[in-house]
Amino acid sequence: MKAVALTRYLPIDDPESFIDTELPKPVAEGHDILIAVKAIAVNPVDTKVRAPKDQPLDGPRVLGWDASGVVEAVGPSVTLFKAGDEVYYAGDITRPGSNAEFQLVDERIVGKKPQSLSHAEAAALPLTAITAYEAFFDRLGIDRDGADKGQSILLVGGAGGVGSIGIQLAKRAGLAVIATASRPETIAWVKELGADHVINHREPMVEQVHALGFQHVDHIAIFNDMRHWEEAVELIRPQGGIVSIDDTDLPMPMAGMKTKAASLHWEFMFARAMHQTPDMIEQHHLLNHVAAEIDAGHIRTTVAEVLKPINAENLRKAHAMIEAGTAKGKIVVEGF
């Protein structure tokens, strides 16, 4: 099968940072399904894994944790899918990724592709939808179906991939959404997705939130980096909750969290698959829920740009765009 792989961890401007190659077509066993990949999306996690490091590789490594495709074959223990089913999924970071013609994925972390979307449109969704859904409903304990209607949430990094779907999920749950964005095009983007208020994360955020009439916010989701930690602590209401998806490489003073009895949650959407948790199938259920919401017209895809075909050149382009930090929504690469 065709695949785009790396053999060394190199800067993205190095022409060998990705190579086009041929690898053996895998065989489905157990709970695995073999998926013919039609489109993939690129996320910051891809660039972090590919980033230069002195770490040898035993052989070609295939990245990619966002895809849409068609089930080619199923393992003997599979009950959720059959050959020919259209699916979308983010996969498992401990296994070969989706930047290949075929990929093995455990059926319990795969969802039925939204019928109303193309493969390119669907590929933009799984990783970010799982991340935002788990962050809100599993970590922060917000009620998905509107029991917490009227509560407020601040989304730091509103125009990125996770923020773009997060705005929509939060609005569906009935929350008042404050999203951050700093450029005219990203401000327009988050408003289009349903944000009630927009503030600039490049300027002091506490004053901006207060100016909107909020002394505190009920929930905060940090979907970019931890530079805004101290502002988040100041803004969270007593007994509120903050969820983050970022690395912990900056100081995170906890005194303000303690005196507010506020909670901190980490969201890592690969945790269920990586640790084979008993509730792994919840990712199957949530992806099906998101697909139903999309097909009902309640949520839209967050694809912003589509490159064709899936090859080393276009993967380098997509990674460079992510690393530049200027992308809005999702970058998709389609077709072999």
JSON list of N, CA and C in Angstrom, two decimals, residues 275-323:
[
{"chain": "A", "resi": 275, "resn": "HIS", "atom": "N", "xyz": [-4.82, 3.16, 26.98]},
{"chain": "A", "resi": 275, "resn": "HIS", "atom": "CA", "xyz": [-4.88, 2.36, 28.21]},
{"chain": "A", "resi": 275, "resn": "HIS", "atom": "C", "xyz": [-5.96, 1.28, 28.16]},
{"chain": "A", "resi": 276, "resn": "GLN", "atom": "N", "xyz": [-6.61, 1.13, 26.99]},
{"chain": "A", "resi": 276, "resn": "GLN", "atom": "CA", "xyz": [-7.64, 0.11, 26.83]},
{"chain": "A", "resi": 276, "resn": "GLN", "atom": "C", "xyz": [-8.64, 0.16, 27.99]},
{"chain": "A", "resi": 277, "resn": "THR", "atom": "N", "xyz": [-9.16, 1.35, 28.26]},
{"chain": "A", "resi": 277, "resn": "THR", "atom": "CA", "xyz": [-10.05, 1.54, 29.40]},
{"chain": "A", "resi": 277, "resn": "THR", "atom": "C", "xyz": [-11.36, 0.78, 29.18]},
{"chain": "A", "resi": 278, "resn": "PRO", "atom": "N", "xyz": [-12.04, 0.40, 30.26]},
{"chain": "A", "resi": 278, "resn": "PRO", "atom": "CA", "xyz": [-13.28, -0.35, 30.12]},
{"chain": "A", "resi": 278, "resn": "PRO", "atom": "C", "xyz": [-14.36, 0.39, 29.33]},
{"chain": "A", "resi": 279, "resn": "ASP", "atom": "N", "xyz": [-14.29, 1.73, 29.33]},
{"chain": "A", "resi": 279, "resn": "ASP", "atom": "CA", "xyz": [-15.30, 2.53, 28.63]},
{"chain": "A", "resi": 279, "resn": "ASP", "atom": "C", "xyz": [-14.82, 3.00, 27.26]},
{"chain": "A", "resi": 280, "resn": "MET", "atom": "N", "xyz": [-13.88, 2.29, 26.67]},
{"chain": "A", "resi": 280, "resn": "MET", "atom": "CA", "xyz": [-13.34, 2.67, 25.37]},
{"chain": "A", "resi": 280, "resn": "MET", "atom": "C", "xyz": [-14.43, 2.91, 24.32]},
{"chain": "A", "resi": 281, "resn": "ILE", "atom": "N", "xyz": [-15.49, 2.13, 24.38]},
{"chain": "A", "resi": 281, "resn": "ILE", "atom": "CA", "xyz": [-16.55, 2.22, 23.37]},
{"chain": "A", "resi": 281, "resn": "ILE", "atom": "C", "xyz": [-17.29, 3.55, 23.42]},
{"chain": "A", "resi": 282, "resn": "GLU", "atom": "N", "xyz": [-17.08, 4.34, 24.48]},
{"chain": "A", "resi": 282, "resn": "GLU", "atom": "CA", "xyz": [-17.72, 5.65, 24.54]},
{"chain": "A", "resi": 282, "resn": "GLU", "atom": "C", "xyz": [-17.29, 6.54, 23.38]},
{"chain": "A", "resi": 283, "resn": "GLN", "atom": "N", "xyz": [-16.09, 6.32, 22.83]},
{"chain": "A", "resi": 283, "resn": "GLN", "atom": "CA", "xyz": [-15.69, 7.13, 21.67]},
{"chain": "A", "resi": 283, "resn": "GLN", "atom": "C", "xyz": [-16.50, 6.74, 20.44]},
{"chain": "A", "resi": 284, "resn": "HIS", "atom": "N", "xyz": [-16.85, 5.48, 20.31]},
{"chain": "A", "resi": 284, "resn": "HIS", "atom": "CA", "xyz": [-17.76, 5.04, 19.23]},
{"chain": "A", "resi": 284, "resn": "HIS", "atom": "C", "xyz": [-19.10, 5.75, 19.38]},
{"chain": "A", "resi": 285, "resn": "HIS", "atom": "N", "xyz": [-19.64, 5.75, 20.60]},
{"chain": "A", "resi": 285, "resn": "HIS", "atom": "CA", "xyz": [-20.95, 6.36, 20.84]},
{"chain": "A", "resi": 285, "resn": "HIS", "atom": "C", "xyz": [-20.92, 7.87, 20.59]},
{"chain": "A", "resi": 286, "resn": "LEU", "atom": "N", "xyz": [-19.87, 8.55, 21.06]},
{"chain": "A", "resi": 286, "resn": "LEU", "atom": "CA", "xyz": [-19.86, 10.01, 20.91]},
{"chain": "A", "resi": 286, "resn": "LEU", "atom": "C", "xyz": [-19.66, 10.41, 19.45]},
{"chain": "A", "resi": 287, "resn": "LEU", "atom": "N", "xyz": [-18.88, 9.65, 18.70]},
{"chain": "A", "resi": 287, "resn": "LEU", "atom": "CA", "xyz": [-18.72, 9.95, 17.28]},
{"chain": "A", "resi": 287, "resn": "LEU", "atom": "C", "xyz": [-20.04, 9.75, 16.53]},
{"chain": "A", "resi": 288, "resn": "ASN", "atom": "N", "xyz": [-20.79, 8.72, 16.91]},
{"chain": "A", "resi": 288, "resn": "ASN", "atom": "CA", "xyz": [-22.11, 8.53, 16.30]},
{"chain": "A", "resi": 288, "resn": "ASN", "atom": "C", "xyz": [-23.06, 9.67, 16.67]},
{"chain": "A", "resi": 289, "resn": "HIS", "atom": "N", "xyz": [-22.96, 10.16, 17.92]},
{"chain": "A", "resi": 289, "resn": "HIS", "atom": "CA", "xyz": [-23.79, 11.29, 18.34]},
{"chain": "A", "resi": 289, "resn": "HIS", "atom": "C", "xyz": [-23.46, 12.53, 17.52]},
{"chain": "A", "resi": 290, "resn": "VAL", "atom": "N", "xyz": [-22.16, 12.81, 17.35]},
{"chain": "A", "resi": 290, "resn": "VAL", "atom": "CA", "xyz": [-21.75, 13.99, 16.56]},
{"chain": "A", "resi": 290, "resn": "VAL", "atom": "C", "xyz": [-22.21, 13.84, 15.11]},
{"chain": "A", "resi": 291, "resn": "ALA", "atom": "N", "xyz": [-22.11, 12.63, 14.56]},
{"chain": "A", "resi": 291, "resn": "ALA", "atom": "CA", "xyz": [-22.57, 12.40, 13.18]},
{"chain": "A", "resi": 291, "resn": "ALA", "atom": "C", "xyz": [-24.06, 12.69, 13.06]},
{"chain": "A", "resi": 292, "resn": "ALA", "atom": "N", "xyz": [-24.84, 12.24, 14.04]},
{"chain": "A", "resi": 292, "resn": "ALA", "atom": "CA", "xyz": [-26.28, 12.50, 14.01]},
{"chain": "A", "resi": 292, "resn": "ALA", "atom": "C", "xyz": [-26.58, 13.99, 14.11]},
{"chain": "A", "resi": 293, "resn": "GLU", "atom": "N", "xyz": [-25.82, 14.71, 14.95]},
{"chain": "A", "resi": 293, "resn": "GLU", "atom": "CA", "xyz": [-26.00, 16.15, 15.09]},
{"chain": "A", "resi": 293, "resn": "GLU", "atom": "C", "xyz": [-25.68, 16.87, 13.78]},
{"chain": "A", "resi": 294, "resn": "ILE", "atom": "N", "xyz": [-24.65, 16.39, 13.08]},
{"chain": "A", "resi": 294, "resn": "ILE", "atom": "CA", "xyz": [-24.28, 16.99, 11.79]},
{"chain": "A", "resi": 294, "resn": "ILE", "atom": "C", "xyz": [-25.37, 16.73, 10.75]},
{"chain": "A", "resi": 295, "resn": "ASP", "atom": "N", "xyz": [-25.81, 15.48, 10.68]},
{"chain": "A", "resi": 295, "resn": "ASP", "atom": "CA", "xyz": [-26.83, 15.13, 9.68]},
{"chain": "A", "resi": 295, "resn": "ASP", "atom": "C", "xyz": [-28.15, 15.84, 9.95]},
{"chain": "A", "resi": 296, "resn": "ALA", "atom": "N", "xyz": [-28.39, 16.21, 11.22]},
{"chain": "A", "resi": 296, "resn": "ALA", "atom": "CA", "xyz": [-29.61, 16.96, 11.57]},
{"chain": "A", "resi": 296, "resn": "ALA", "atom": "C", "xyz": [-29.44, 18.46, 11.33]},
{"chain": "A", "resi": 297, "resn": "GLY", "atom": "N", "xyz": [-28.23, 18.89, 10.97]},
{"chain": "A", "resi": 297, "resn": "GLY", "atom": "CA", "xyz": [-27.99, 20.30, 10.69]},
{"chain": "A", "resi": 297, "resn": "GLY", "atom": "C", "xyz": [-27.69, 21.15, 11.90]},
{"chain": "A", "resi": 298, "resn": "HIS", "atom": "N", "xyz": [-27.40, 20.51, 13.04]},
{"chain": "A", "resi": 298, "resn": "HIS", "atom": "CA", "xyz": [-27.13, 21.26, 14.27]},
{"chain": "A", "resi": 298, "resn": "HIS", "atom": "C", "xyz": [-25.66, 21.66, 14.41]},
{"chain": "A", "resi": 299, "resn": "ILE", "atom": "N", "xyz": [-24.78, 20.90, 13.77]},
{"chain": "A", "resi": 299, "resn": "ILE", "atom": "CA", "xyz": [-23.33, 21.15, 13.84]},
{"chain": "A", "resi": 299, "resn": "ILE", "atom": "C", "xyz": [-22.80, 21.08, 12.42]},
{"chain": "A", "resi": 300, "resn": "ARG", "atom": "N", "xyz": [-21.77, 21.86, 12.14]},
{"chain": "A", "resi": 300, "resn": "ARG", "atom": "CA", "xyz": [-21.16, 21.84, 10.81]},
{"chain": "A", "resi": 300, "resn": "ARG", "atom": "C", "xyz": [-19.71, 21.41, 10.88]},
{"chain": "A", "resi": 301, "resn": "THR", "atom": "N", "xyz": [-19.20, 20.95, 9.75]},
{"chain": "A", "resi": 301, "resn": "THR", "atom": "CA", "xyz": [-17.79, 20.58, 9.69]},
{"chain": "A", "resi": 301, "resn": "THR", "atom": "C", "xyz": [-16.92, 21.81, 9.88]},
{"chain": "A", "resi": 302, "resn": "THR", "atom": "N", "xyz": [-15.68, 21.60, 10.29]},
{"chain": "A", "resi": 302, "resn": "THR", "atom": "CA", "xyz": [-14.78, 22.73, 10.55]},
{"chain": "A", "resi": 302, "resn": "THR", "atom": "C", "xyz": [-13.60, 22.74, 9.57]},
{"chain": "A", "resi": 303, "resn": "VAL", "atom": "N", "xyz": [-13.75, 22.06, 8.43]},
{"chain": "A", "resi": 303, "resn": "VAL", "atom": "CA", "xyz": [-12.69, 22.06, 7.43]},
{"chain": "A", "resi": 303, "resn": "VAL", "atom": "C", "xyz": [-12.54, 23.47, 6.85]},
{"chain": "A", "resi": 304, "resn": "ALA", "atom": "N", "xyz": [-11.29, 23.92, 6.75]},
{"chain": "A", "resi": 304, "resn": "ALA", "atom": "CA", "xyz": [-11.01, 25.25, 6.22]},
{"chain": "A", "resi": 304, "resn": "ALA", "atom": "C", "xyz": [-10.24, 25.19, 4.90]},
{"chain": "A", "resi": 305, "resn": "GLU", "atom": "N", "xyz": [-9.48, 24.11, 4.70]},
{"chain": "A", "resi": 305, "resn": "GLU", "atom": "CA", "xyz": [-8.68, 23.99, 3.49]},
{"chain": "A", "resi": 305, "resn": "GLU", "atom": "C", "xyz": [-8.48, 22.52, 3.16]},
{"chain": "A", "resi": 306, "resn": "VAL", "atom": "N", "xyz": [-8.56, 22.17, 1.86]},
{"chain": "A", "resi": 306, "resn": "VAL", "atom": "CA", "xyz": [-8.35, 20.78, 1.42]},
{"chain": "A", "resi": 306, "resn": "VAL", "atom": "C", "xyz": [-7.22, 20.76, 0.41]},
{"chain": "A", "resi": 307, "resn": "LEU", "atom": "N", "xyz": [-6.21, 19.92, 0.68]},
{"chain": "A", "resi": 307, "resn": "LEU", "atom": "CA", "xyz": [-5.10, 19.70, -0.24]},
{"chain": "A", "resi": 307, "resn": "LEU", "atom": "C", "xyz": [-5.27, 18.32, -0.88]},
{"chain": "A", "resi": 308, "resn": "LYS", "atom": "N", "xyz": [-4.85, 18.18, -2.14]},
{"chain": "A", "resi": 308, "resn": "LYS", "atom": "CA", "xyz": [-4.92, 16.89, -2.83]},
{"chain": "A", "resi": 308, "resn": "LYS", "atom": "C", "xyz": [-3.63, 16.67, -3.59]},
{"chain": "A", "resi": 309, "resn": "PRO", "atom": "N", "xyz": [-3.12, 15.42, -3.64]},
{"chain": "A", "resi": 309, "resn": "PRO", "atom": "CA", "xyz": [-3.56, 14.20, -2.97]},
{"chain": "A", "resi": 309, "resn": "PRO", "atom": "C", "xyz": [-2.81, 14.02, -1.64]},
{"chain": "A", "resi": 310, "resn": "ILE", "atom": "N", "xyz": [-2.99, 12.85, -1.02]},
{"chain": "A", "resi": 310, "resn": "ILE", "atom": "CA", "xyz": [-2.24, 12.52, 0.19]},
{"chain": "A", "resi": 310, "resn": "ILE", "atom": "C", "xyz": [-0.85, 12.07, -0.24]},
{"chain": "A", "resi": 311, "resn": "ASN", "atom": "N", "xyz": [0.13, 12.95, -0.09]},
{"chain": "A", "resi": 311, "resn": "ASN", "atom": "CA", "xyz": [1.52, 12.61, -0.40]},
{"chain": "A", "resi": 311, "resn": "ASN", "atom": "C", "xyz": [2.45, 13.41, 0.49]},
{"chain": "A", "resi": 312, "resn": "ALA", "atom": "N", "xyz": [3.74, 13.14, 0.38]},
{"chain": "A", "resi": 312, "resn": "ALA", "atom": "CA", "xyz": [4.72, 13.77, 1.26]},
{"chain": "A", "resi": 312, "resn": "ALA", "atom": "C", "xyz": [4.72, 15.29, 1.08]},
{"chain": "A", "resi": 313, "resn": "GLU", "atom": "N", "xyz": [4.61, 15.75, -0.15]},
{"chain": "A", "resi": 313, "resn": "GLU", "atom": "CA", "xyz": [4.65, 17.19, -0.41]},
{"chain": "A", "resi": 313, "resn": "GLU", "atom": "C", "xyz": [3.50, 17.90, 0.31]},
{"chain": "A", "resi": 314, "resn": "ASN", "atom": "N", "xyz": [2.30, 17.37, 0.20]},
{"chain": "A", "resi": 314, "resn": "ASN", "atom": "CA", "xyz": [1.15, 18.02, 0.83]},
{"chain": "A", "resi": 314, "resn": "ASN", "atom": "C", "xyz": [1.14, 17.87, 2.34]},
{"chain": "A", "resi": 315, "resn": "LEU", "atom": "N", "xyz": [1.70, 16.76, 2.85]},
{"chain": "A", "resi": 315, "resn": "LEU", "atom": "CA", "xyz": [1.82, 16.63, 4.31]},
{"chain": "A", "resi": 315, "resn": "LEU", "atom": "C", "xyz": [2.80, 17.67, 4.85]},
{"chain": "A", "resi": 316, "resn": "ARG", "atom": "N", "xyz": [3.88, 17.92, 4.11]},
{"chain": "A", "resi": 316, "resn": "ARG", "atom": "CA", "xyz": [4.82, 18.97, 4.53]},
{"chain": "A", "resi": 316, "resn": "ARG", "atom": "C", "xyz": [4.14, 20.34, 4.53]},
{"chain": "A", "resi": 317, "resn": "LYS", "atom": "N", "xyz": [3.35, 20.60, 3.50]},
{"chain": "A", "resi": 317, "resn": "LYS", "atom": "CA", "xyz": [2.61, 21.88, 3.45]},
{"chain": "A", "resi": 317, "resn": "LYS", "atom": "C", "xyz": [1.68, 22.03, 4.65]},
{"chain": "A", "resi": 318, "resn": "ALA", "atom": "N", "xyz": [0.92, 20.99, 4.94]},
{"chain": "A", "resi": 318, "resn": "ALA", "atom": "CA", "xyz": [-0.05, 21.04, 6.03]},
{"chain": "A", "resi": 318, "resn": "ALA", "atom": "C", "xyz": [0.65, 21.23, 7.38]},
{"chain": "A", "resi": 319, "resn": "HIS", "atom": "N", "xyz": [1.74, 20.51, 7.60]},
{"chain": "A", "resi": 319, "resn": "HIS", "atom": "CA", "xyz": [2.48, 20.65, 8.86]},
{"chain": "A", "resi": 319, "resn": "HIS", "atom": "C", "xyz": [3.06, 22.06, 8.99]},
{"chain": "A", "resi": 320, "resn": "ALA", "atom": "N", "xyz": [3.55, 22.61, 7.90]},
{"chain": "A", "resi": 320, "resn": "ALA", "atom": "CA", "xyz": [4.11, 23.97, 7.94]},
{"chain": "A", "resi": 320, "resn": "ALA", "atom": "C", "xyz": [3.03, 24.98, 8.31]},
{"chain": "A", "resi": 321, "resn": "MET", "atom": "N", "xyz": [1.82, 24.79, 7.80]},
{"chain": "A", "resi": 321, "resn": "MET", "atom": "CA", "xyz": [0.71, 25.70, 8.11]},
{"chain": "A", "resi": 321, "resn": "MET", "atom": "C", "xyz": [0.33, 25.61, 9.58]},
{"chain": "A", "resi": 322, "resn": "ILE", "atom": "N", "xyz": [0.31, 24.38, 10.11]},
{"chain": "A", "resi": 322, "resn": "ILE", "atom": "CA", "xyz": [-0.01, 24.20, 11.54]},
{"chain": "A", "resi": 322, "resn": "ILE", "atom": "C", "xyz": [1.07, 24.85, 12.40]},
{"chain": "A", "resi": 323, "resn": "GLU", "atom": "N", "xyz": [2.33, 24.63, 12.05]},
{"chain": "A", "resi": 323, "resn": "GLU", "atom": "CA", "xyz": [3.44, 25.17, 12.85]},
{"chain": "A", "resi": 323, "resn": "GLU", "atom": "C", "xyz": [3.49, 26.68, 12.80]}
]
